[in-house]
PDB file of C-alpha atoms and ligand atoms in Angstrom:
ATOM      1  CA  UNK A   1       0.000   0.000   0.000  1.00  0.00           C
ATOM      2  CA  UNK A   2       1.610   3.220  -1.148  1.00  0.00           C
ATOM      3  CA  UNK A   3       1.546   6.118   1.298  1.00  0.00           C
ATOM      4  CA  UNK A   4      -1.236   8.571   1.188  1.00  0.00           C
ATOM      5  CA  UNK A   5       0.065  12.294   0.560  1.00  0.00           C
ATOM      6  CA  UNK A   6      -1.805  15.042   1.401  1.00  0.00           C
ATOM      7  CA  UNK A   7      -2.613  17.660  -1.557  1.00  0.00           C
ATOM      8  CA  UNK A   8       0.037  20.692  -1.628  1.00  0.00           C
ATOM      9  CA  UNK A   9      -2.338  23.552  -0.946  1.00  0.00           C
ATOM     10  CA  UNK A  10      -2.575  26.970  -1.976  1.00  0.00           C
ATOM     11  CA  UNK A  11      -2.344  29.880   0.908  1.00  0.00           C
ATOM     12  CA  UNK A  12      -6.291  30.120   0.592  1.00  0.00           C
ATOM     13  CA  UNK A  13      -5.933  26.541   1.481  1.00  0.00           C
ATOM     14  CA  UNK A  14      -7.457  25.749  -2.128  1.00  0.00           C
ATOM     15  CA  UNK A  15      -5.489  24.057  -4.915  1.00  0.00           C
ATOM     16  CA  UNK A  16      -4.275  25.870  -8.115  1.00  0.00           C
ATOM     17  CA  UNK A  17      -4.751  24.099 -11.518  1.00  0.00           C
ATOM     18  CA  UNK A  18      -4.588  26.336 -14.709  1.00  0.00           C
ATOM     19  CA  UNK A  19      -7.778  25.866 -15.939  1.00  0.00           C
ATOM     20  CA  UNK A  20     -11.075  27.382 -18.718  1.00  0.00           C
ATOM     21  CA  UNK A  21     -14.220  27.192 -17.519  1.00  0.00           C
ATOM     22  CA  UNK A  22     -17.005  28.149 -19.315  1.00  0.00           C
ATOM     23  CA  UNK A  23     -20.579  28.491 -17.995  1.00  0.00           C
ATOM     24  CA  UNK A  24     -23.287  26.305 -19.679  1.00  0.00           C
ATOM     25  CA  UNK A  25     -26.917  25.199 -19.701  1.00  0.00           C
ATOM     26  CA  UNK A  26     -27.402  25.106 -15.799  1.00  0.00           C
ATOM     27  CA  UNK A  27     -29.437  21.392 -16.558  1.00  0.00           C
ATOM     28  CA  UNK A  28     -26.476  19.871 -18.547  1.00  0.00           C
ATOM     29  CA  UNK A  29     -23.587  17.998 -16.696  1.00  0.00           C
ATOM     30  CA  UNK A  30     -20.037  19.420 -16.728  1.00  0.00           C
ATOM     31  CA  UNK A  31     -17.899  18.659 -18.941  1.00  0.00           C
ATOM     32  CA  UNK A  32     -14.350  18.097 -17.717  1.00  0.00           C
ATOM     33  CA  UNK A  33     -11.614  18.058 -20.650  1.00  0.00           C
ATOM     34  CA  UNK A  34      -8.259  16.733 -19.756  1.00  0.00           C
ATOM     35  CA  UNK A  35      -5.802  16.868 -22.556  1.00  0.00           C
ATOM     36  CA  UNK A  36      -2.819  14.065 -23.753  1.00  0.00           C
ATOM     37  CA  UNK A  37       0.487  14.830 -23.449  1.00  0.00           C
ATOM     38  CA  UNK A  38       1.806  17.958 -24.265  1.00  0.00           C
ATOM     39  CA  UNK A  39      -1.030  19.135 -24.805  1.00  0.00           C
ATOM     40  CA  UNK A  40      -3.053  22.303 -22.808  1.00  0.00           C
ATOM     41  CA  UNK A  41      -6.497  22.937 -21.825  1.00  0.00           C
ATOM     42  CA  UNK A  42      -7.890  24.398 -24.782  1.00  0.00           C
ATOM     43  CA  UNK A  43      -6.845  21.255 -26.765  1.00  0.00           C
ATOM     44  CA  UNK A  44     -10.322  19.170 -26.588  1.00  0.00           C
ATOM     45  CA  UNK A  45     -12.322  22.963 -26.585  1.00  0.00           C
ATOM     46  CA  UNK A  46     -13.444  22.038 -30.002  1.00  0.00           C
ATOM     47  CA  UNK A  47     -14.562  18.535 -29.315  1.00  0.00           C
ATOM     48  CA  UNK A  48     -16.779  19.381 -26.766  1.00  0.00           C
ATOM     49  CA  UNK A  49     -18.128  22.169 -28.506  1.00  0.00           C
ATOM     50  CA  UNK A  50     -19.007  19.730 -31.759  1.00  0.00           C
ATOM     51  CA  UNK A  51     -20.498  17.250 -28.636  1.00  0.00           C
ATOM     52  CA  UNK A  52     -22.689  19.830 -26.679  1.00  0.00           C
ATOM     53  CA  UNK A  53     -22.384  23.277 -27.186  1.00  0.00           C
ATOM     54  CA  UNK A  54     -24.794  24.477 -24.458  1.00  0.00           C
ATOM     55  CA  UNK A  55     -22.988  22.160 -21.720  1.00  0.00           C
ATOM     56  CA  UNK A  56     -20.351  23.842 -19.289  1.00  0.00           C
ATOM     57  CA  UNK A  57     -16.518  23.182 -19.622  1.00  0.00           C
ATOM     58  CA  UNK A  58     -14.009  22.857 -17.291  1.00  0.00           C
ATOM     59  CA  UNK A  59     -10.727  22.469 -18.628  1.00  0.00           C
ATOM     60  CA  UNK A  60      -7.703  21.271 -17.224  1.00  0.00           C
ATOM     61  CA  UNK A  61      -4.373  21.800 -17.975  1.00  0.00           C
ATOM     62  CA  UNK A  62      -2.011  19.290 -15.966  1.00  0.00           C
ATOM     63  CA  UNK A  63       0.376  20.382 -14.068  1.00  0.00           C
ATOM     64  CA  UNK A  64       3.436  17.924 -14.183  1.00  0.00           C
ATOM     65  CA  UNK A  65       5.873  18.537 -16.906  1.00  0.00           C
ATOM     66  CA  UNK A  66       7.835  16.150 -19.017  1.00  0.00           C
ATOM     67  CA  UNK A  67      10.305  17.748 -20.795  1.00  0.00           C
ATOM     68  CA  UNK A  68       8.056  20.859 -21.405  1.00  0.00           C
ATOM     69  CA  UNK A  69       5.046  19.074 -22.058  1.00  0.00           C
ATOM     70  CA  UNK A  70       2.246  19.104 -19.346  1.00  0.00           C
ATOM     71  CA  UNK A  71       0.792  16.007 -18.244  1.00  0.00           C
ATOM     72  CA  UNK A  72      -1.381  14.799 -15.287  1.00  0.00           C
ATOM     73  CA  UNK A  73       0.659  12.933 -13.321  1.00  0.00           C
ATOM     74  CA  UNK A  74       4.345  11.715 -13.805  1.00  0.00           C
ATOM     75  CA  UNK A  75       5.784   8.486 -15.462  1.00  0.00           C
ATOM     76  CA  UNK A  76       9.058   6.294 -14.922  1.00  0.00           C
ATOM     77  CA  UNK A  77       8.904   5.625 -18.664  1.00  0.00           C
ATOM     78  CA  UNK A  78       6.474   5.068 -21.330  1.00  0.00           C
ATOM     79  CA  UNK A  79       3.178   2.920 -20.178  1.00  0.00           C
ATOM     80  CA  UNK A  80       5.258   2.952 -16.962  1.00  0.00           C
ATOM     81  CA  UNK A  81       3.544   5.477 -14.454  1.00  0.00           C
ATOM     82  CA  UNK A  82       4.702   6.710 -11.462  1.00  0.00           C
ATOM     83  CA  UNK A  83       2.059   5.138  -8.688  1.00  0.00           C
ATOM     84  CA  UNK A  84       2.775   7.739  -5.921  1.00  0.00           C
ATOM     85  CA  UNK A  85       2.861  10.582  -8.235  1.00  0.00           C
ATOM     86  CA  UNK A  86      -0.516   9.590  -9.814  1.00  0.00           C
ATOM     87  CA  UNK A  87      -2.486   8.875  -6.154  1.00  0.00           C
ATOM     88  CA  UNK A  88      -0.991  12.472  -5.268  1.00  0.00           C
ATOM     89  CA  UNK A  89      -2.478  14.355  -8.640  1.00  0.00           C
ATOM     90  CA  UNK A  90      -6.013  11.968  -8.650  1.00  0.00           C
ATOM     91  CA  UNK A  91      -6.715  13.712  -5.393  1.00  0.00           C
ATOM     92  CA  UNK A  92      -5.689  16.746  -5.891  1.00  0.00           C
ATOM     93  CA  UNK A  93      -7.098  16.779  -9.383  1.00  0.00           C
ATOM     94  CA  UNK A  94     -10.513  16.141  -7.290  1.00  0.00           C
ATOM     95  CA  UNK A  95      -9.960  18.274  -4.668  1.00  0.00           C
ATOM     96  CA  UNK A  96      -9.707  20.705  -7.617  1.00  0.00           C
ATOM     97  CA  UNK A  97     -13.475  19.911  -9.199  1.00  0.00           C
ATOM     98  CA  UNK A  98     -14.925  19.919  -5.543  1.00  0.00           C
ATOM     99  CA  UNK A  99     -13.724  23.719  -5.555  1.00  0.00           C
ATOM    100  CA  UNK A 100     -14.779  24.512  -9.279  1.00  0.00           C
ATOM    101  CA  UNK A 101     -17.857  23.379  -7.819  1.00  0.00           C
ATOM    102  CA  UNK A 102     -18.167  25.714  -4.913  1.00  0.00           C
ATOM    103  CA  UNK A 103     -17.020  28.864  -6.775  1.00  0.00           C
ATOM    104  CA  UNK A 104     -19.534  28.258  -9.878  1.00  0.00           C
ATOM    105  CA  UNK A 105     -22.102  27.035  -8.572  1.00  0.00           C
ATOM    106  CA  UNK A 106     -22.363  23.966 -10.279  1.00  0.00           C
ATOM    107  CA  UNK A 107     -23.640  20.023  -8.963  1.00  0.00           C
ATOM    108  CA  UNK A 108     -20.286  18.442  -8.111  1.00  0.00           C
ATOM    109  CA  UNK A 109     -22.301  15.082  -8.810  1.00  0.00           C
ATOM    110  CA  UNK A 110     -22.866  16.272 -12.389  1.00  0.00           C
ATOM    111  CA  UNK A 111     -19.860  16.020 -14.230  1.00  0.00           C
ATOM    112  CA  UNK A 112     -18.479  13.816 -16.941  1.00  0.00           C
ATOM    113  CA  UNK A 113     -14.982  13.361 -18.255  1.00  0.00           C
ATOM    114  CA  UNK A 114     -13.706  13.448 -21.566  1.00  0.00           C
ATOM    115  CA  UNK A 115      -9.963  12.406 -21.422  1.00  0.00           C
ATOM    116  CA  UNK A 116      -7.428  11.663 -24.422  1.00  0.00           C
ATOM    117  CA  UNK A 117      -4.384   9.738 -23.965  1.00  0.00           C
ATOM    118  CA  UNK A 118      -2.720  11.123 -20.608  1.00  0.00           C
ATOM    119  CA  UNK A 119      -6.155  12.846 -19.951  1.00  0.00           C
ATOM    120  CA  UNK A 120      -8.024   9.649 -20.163  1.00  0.00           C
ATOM    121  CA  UNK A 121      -5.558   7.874 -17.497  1.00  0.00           C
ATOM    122  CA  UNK A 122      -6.076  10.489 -14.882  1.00  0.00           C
ATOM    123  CA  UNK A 123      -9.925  10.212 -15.624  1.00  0.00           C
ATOM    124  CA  UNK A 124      -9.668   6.314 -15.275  1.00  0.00           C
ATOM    125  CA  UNK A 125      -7.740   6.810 -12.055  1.00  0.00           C
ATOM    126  CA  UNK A 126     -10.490   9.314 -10.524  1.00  0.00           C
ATOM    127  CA  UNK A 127     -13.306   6.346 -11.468  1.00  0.00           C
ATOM    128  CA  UNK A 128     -10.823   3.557  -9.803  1.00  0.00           C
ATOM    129  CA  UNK A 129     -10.273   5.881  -6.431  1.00  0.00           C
ATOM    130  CA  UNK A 130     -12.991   8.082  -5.540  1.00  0.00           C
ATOM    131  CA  UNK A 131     -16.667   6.571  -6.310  1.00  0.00           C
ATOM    132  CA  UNK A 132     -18.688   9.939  -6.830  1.00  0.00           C
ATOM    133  CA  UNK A 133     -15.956  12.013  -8.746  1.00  0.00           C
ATOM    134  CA  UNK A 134     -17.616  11.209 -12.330  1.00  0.00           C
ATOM    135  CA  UNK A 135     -21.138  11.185 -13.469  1.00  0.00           C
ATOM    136  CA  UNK A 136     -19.580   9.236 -16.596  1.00  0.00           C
ATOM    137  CA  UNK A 137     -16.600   9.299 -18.653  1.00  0.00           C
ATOM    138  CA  UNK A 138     -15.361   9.210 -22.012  1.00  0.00           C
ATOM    139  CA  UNK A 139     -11.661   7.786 -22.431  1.00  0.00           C
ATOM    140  CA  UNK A 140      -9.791   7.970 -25.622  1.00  0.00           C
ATOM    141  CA  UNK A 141      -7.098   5.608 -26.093  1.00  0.00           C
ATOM    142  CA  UNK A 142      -6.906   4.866 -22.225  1.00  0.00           C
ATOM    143  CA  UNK A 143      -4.222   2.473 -20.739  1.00  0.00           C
ATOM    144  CA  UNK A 144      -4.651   0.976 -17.222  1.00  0.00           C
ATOM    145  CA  UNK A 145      -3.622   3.096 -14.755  1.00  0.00           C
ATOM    146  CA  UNK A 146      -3.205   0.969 -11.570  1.00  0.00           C
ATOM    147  CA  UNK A 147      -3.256  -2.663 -11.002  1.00  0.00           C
ATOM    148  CA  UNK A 148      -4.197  -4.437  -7.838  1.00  0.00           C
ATOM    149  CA  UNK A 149      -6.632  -2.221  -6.564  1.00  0.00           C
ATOM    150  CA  UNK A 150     -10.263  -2.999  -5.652  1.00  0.00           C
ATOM    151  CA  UNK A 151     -12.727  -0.141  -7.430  1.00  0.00           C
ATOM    152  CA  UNK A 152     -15.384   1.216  -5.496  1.00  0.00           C
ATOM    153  CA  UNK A 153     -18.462   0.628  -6.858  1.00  0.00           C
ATOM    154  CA  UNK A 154     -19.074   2.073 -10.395  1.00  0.00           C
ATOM    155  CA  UNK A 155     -23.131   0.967 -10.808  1.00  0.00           C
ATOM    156  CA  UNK A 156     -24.412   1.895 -13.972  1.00  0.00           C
ATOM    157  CA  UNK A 157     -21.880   4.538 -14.432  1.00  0.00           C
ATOM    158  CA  UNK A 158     -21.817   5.284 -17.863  1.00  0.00           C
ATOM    159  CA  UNK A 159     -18.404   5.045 -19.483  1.00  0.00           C
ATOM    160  CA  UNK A 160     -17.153   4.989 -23.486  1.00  0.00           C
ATOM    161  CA  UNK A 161     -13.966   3.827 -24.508  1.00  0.00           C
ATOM    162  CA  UNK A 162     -12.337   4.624 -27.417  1.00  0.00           C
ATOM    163  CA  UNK A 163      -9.524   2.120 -28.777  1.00  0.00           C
ATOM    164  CA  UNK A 164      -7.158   1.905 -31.599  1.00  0.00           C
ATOM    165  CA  UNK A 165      -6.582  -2.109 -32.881  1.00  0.00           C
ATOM    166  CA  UNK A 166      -3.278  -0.832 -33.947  1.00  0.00           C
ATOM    167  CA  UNK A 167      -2.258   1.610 -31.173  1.00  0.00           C
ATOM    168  CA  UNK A 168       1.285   1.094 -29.695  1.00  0.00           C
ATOM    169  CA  UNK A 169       1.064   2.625 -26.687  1.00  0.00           C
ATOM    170  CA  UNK A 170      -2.304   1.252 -25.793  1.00  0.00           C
ATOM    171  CA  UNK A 171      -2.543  -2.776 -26.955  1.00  0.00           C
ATOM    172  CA  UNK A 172      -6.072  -4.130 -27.302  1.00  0.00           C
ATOM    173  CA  UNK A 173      -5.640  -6.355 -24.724  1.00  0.00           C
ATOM    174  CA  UNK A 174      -5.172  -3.562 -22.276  1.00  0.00           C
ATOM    175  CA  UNK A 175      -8.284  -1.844 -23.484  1.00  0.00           C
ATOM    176  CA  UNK A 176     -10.119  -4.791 -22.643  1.00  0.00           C
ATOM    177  CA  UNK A 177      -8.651  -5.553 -19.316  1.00  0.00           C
ATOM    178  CA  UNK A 178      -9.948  -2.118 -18.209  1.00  0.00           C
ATOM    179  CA  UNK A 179     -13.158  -2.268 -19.930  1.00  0.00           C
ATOM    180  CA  UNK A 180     -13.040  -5.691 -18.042  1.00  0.00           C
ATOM    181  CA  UNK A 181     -12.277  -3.818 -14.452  1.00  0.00           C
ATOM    182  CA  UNK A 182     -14.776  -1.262 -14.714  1.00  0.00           C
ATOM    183  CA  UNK A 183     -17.299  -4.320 -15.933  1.00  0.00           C
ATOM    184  CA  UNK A 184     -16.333  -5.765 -12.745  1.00  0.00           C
ATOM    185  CA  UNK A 185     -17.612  -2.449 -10.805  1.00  0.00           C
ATOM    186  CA  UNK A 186     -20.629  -2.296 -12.122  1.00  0.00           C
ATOM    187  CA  UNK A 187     -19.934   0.478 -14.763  1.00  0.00           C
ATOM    188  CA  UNK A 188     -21.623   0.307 -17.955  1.00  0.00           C
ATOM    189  CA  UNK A 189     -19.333   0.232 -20.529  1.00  0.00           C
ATOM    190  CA  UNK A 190     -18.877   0.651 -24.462  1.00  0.00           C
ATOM    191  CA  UNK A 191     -15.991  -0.154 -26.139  1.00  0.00           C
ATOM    192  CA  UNK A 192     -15.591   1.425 -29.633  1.00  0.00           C
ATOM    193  CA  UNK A 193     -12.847  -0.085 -31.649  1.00  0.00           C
ATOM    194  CA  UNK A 194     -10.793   1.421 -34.815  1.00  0.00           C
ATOM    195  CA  UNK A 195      -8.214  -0.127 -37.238  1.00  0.00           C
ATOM    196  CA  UNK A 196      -5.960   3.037 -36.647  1.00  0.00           C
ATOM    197  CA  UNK A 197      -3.346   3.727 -33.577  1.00  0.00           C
ATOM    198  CA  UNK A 198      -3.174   6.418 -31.321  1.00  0.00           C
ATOM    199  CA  UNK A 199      -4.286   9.150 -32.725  1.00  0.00           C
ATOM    200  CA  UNK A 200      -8.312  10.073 -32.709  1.00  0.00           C
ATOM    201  CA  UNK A 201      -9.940   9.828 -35.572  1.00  0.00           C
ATOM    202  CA  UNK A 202     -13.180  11.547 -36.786  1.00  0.00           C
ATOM    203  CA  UNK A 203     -15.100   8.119 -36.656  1.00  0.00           C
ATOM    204  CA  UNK A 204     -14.191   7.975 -33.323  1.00  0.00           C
ATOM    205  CA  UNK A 205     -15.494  11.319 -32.145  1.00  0.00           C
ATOM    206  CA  UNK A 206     -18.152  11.090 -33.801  1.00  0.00           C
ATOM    207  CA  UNK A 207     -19.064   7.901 -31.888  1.00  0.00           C
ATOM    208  CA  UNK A 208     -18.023   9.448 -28.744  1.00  0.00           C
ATOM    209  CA  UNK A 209     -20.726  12.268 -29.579  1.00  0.00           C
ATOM    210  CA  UNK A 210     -23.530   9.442 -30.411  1.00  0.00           C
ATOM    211  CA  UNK A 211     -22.851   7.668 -27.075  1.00  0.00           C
ATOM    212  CA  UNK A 212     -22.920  10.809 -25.306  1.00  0.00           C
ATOM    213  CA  UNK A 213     -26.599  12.328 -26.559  1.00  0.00           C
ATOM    214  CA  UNK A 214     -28.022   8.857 -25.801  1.00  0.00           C
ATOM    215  CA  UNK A 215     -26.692   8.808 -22.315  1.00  0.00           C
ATOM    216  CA  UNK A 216     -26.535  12.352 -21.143  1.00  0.00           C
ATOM    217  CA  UNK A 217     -28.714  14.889 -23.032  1.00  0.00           C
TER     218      UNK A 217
HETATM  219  C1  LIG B 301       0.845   9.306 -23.175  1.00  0.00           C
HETATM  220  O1  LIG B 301       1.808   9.557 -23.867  1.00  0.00           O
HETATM  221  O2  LIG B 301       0.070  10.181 -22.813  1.00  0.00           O
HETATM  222  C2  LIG B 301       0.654   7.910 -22.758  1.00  0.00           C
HETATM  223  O3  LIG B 301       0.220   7.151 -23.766  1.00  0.00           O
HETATM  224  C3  LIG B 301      -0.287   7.771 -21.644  1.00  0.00           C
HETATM  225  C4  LIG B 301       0.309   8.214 -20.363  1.00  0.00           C
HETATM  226  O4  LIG B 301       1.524   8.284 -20.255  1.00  0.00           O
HETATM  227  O5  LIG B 301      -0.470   8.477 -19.444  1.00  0.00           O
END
């Protein structure tokens, strides 16, 4: 069992992410971008937008850098992540939403994730440690980010995956054994396959978007 480590805080006793948020339809959930990496917080903007214009945005950039490039949480080497480092930014990556929620107003319970790559790791890892932090997720191209663990219970939590057949840094198999792992806790999950790799791909989104009108508007 790795140590638990207490979120740095800021002064205000709040933690500091750099973030856009952008007010929505009041009824709609939340979305919550988080970006691959390298990327920034206005990366996935346009996605949402094409998904649900009306619905609010909250956009996180992460705040661990690799060479220059932001991420969520560190890694020892490709696929290889850094277990301590990723318990320490999965809380304080909630702690953050918790006081999004507070200053805008909006229902904490209400939000769903829309992760690529890096982004979808840290939005798996919020769904395998904290059992209210997610209304639902979409994950593009997620890996498995923690082995070992039991997941709290996920019922009926709604949750897309998006998979490449030919993506290197994400193998089918490990698609399945986390599509298999959130089966396991309840969740109700799609898998969406494509022949391509990494990358996302128009089809993809555009199944992403279909998924997400049946489940959330
Ligand atoms: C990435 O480059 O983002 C990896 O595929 C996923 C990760 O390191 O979290």
């Amino acid at each position: 069992m790795l140590p638990m480590i207490d979120v740095r805080l800021k002064k205000d006793g709040g933690v500091r992410l750099q973030h856009i948020f952008k007010q929505g339809d009041e009824e709609k959930p939340i979305m919550l971008l988080l970006h691959g990496t390298g990327g920034t917080e206005k990366d996935l903007i346009p996605l949402a937008e094409e998904i649900d214009s009306t619905a609010s945005v909250l956009s996180v950039r992460g705040n661990v850098l690799e060479q220059g490039m932001p991420r969520f949480f560190r890694r020892l080497a490709e696929g290889v992540f850094d277990e301590e480092d990723l318990l320490f930014r999965t809380k304080e990556l909630n702690q953050f939403i918790d006081q999004m929620a507070e200053k805008h107003e909006f229902n904490r319970r209400n939000v769903v994730a829309i992760g690529y790559s890096n982004g979808a790791n840290i939005a798996s890892s919020l769904l395998f440690h904290y059992q209210d932090a997610l209304k639902g997720a979409i994950l593009l191209h997620p890996m498995v980010p923690r082995r070992g663990v039991d997941l709290p219970n996920l019922q009926d939590v709604p949750i897309f995956i998006g998979a490449g057949k030919n993506d290197p840094l994400c193998p089918a198999q490990e698609t399945k054994e986390l599509a298999a792992m959130f089966t396991k806790a309840n969740a109700n999950v799609h898998v969406h396959w494509e022949d391509d790799g990494h990358q996302l791909t128009r089809k993809e989104m555009g199944a992403a978007k279909d998924w997400y009108l049946k489940n959330f508007a």
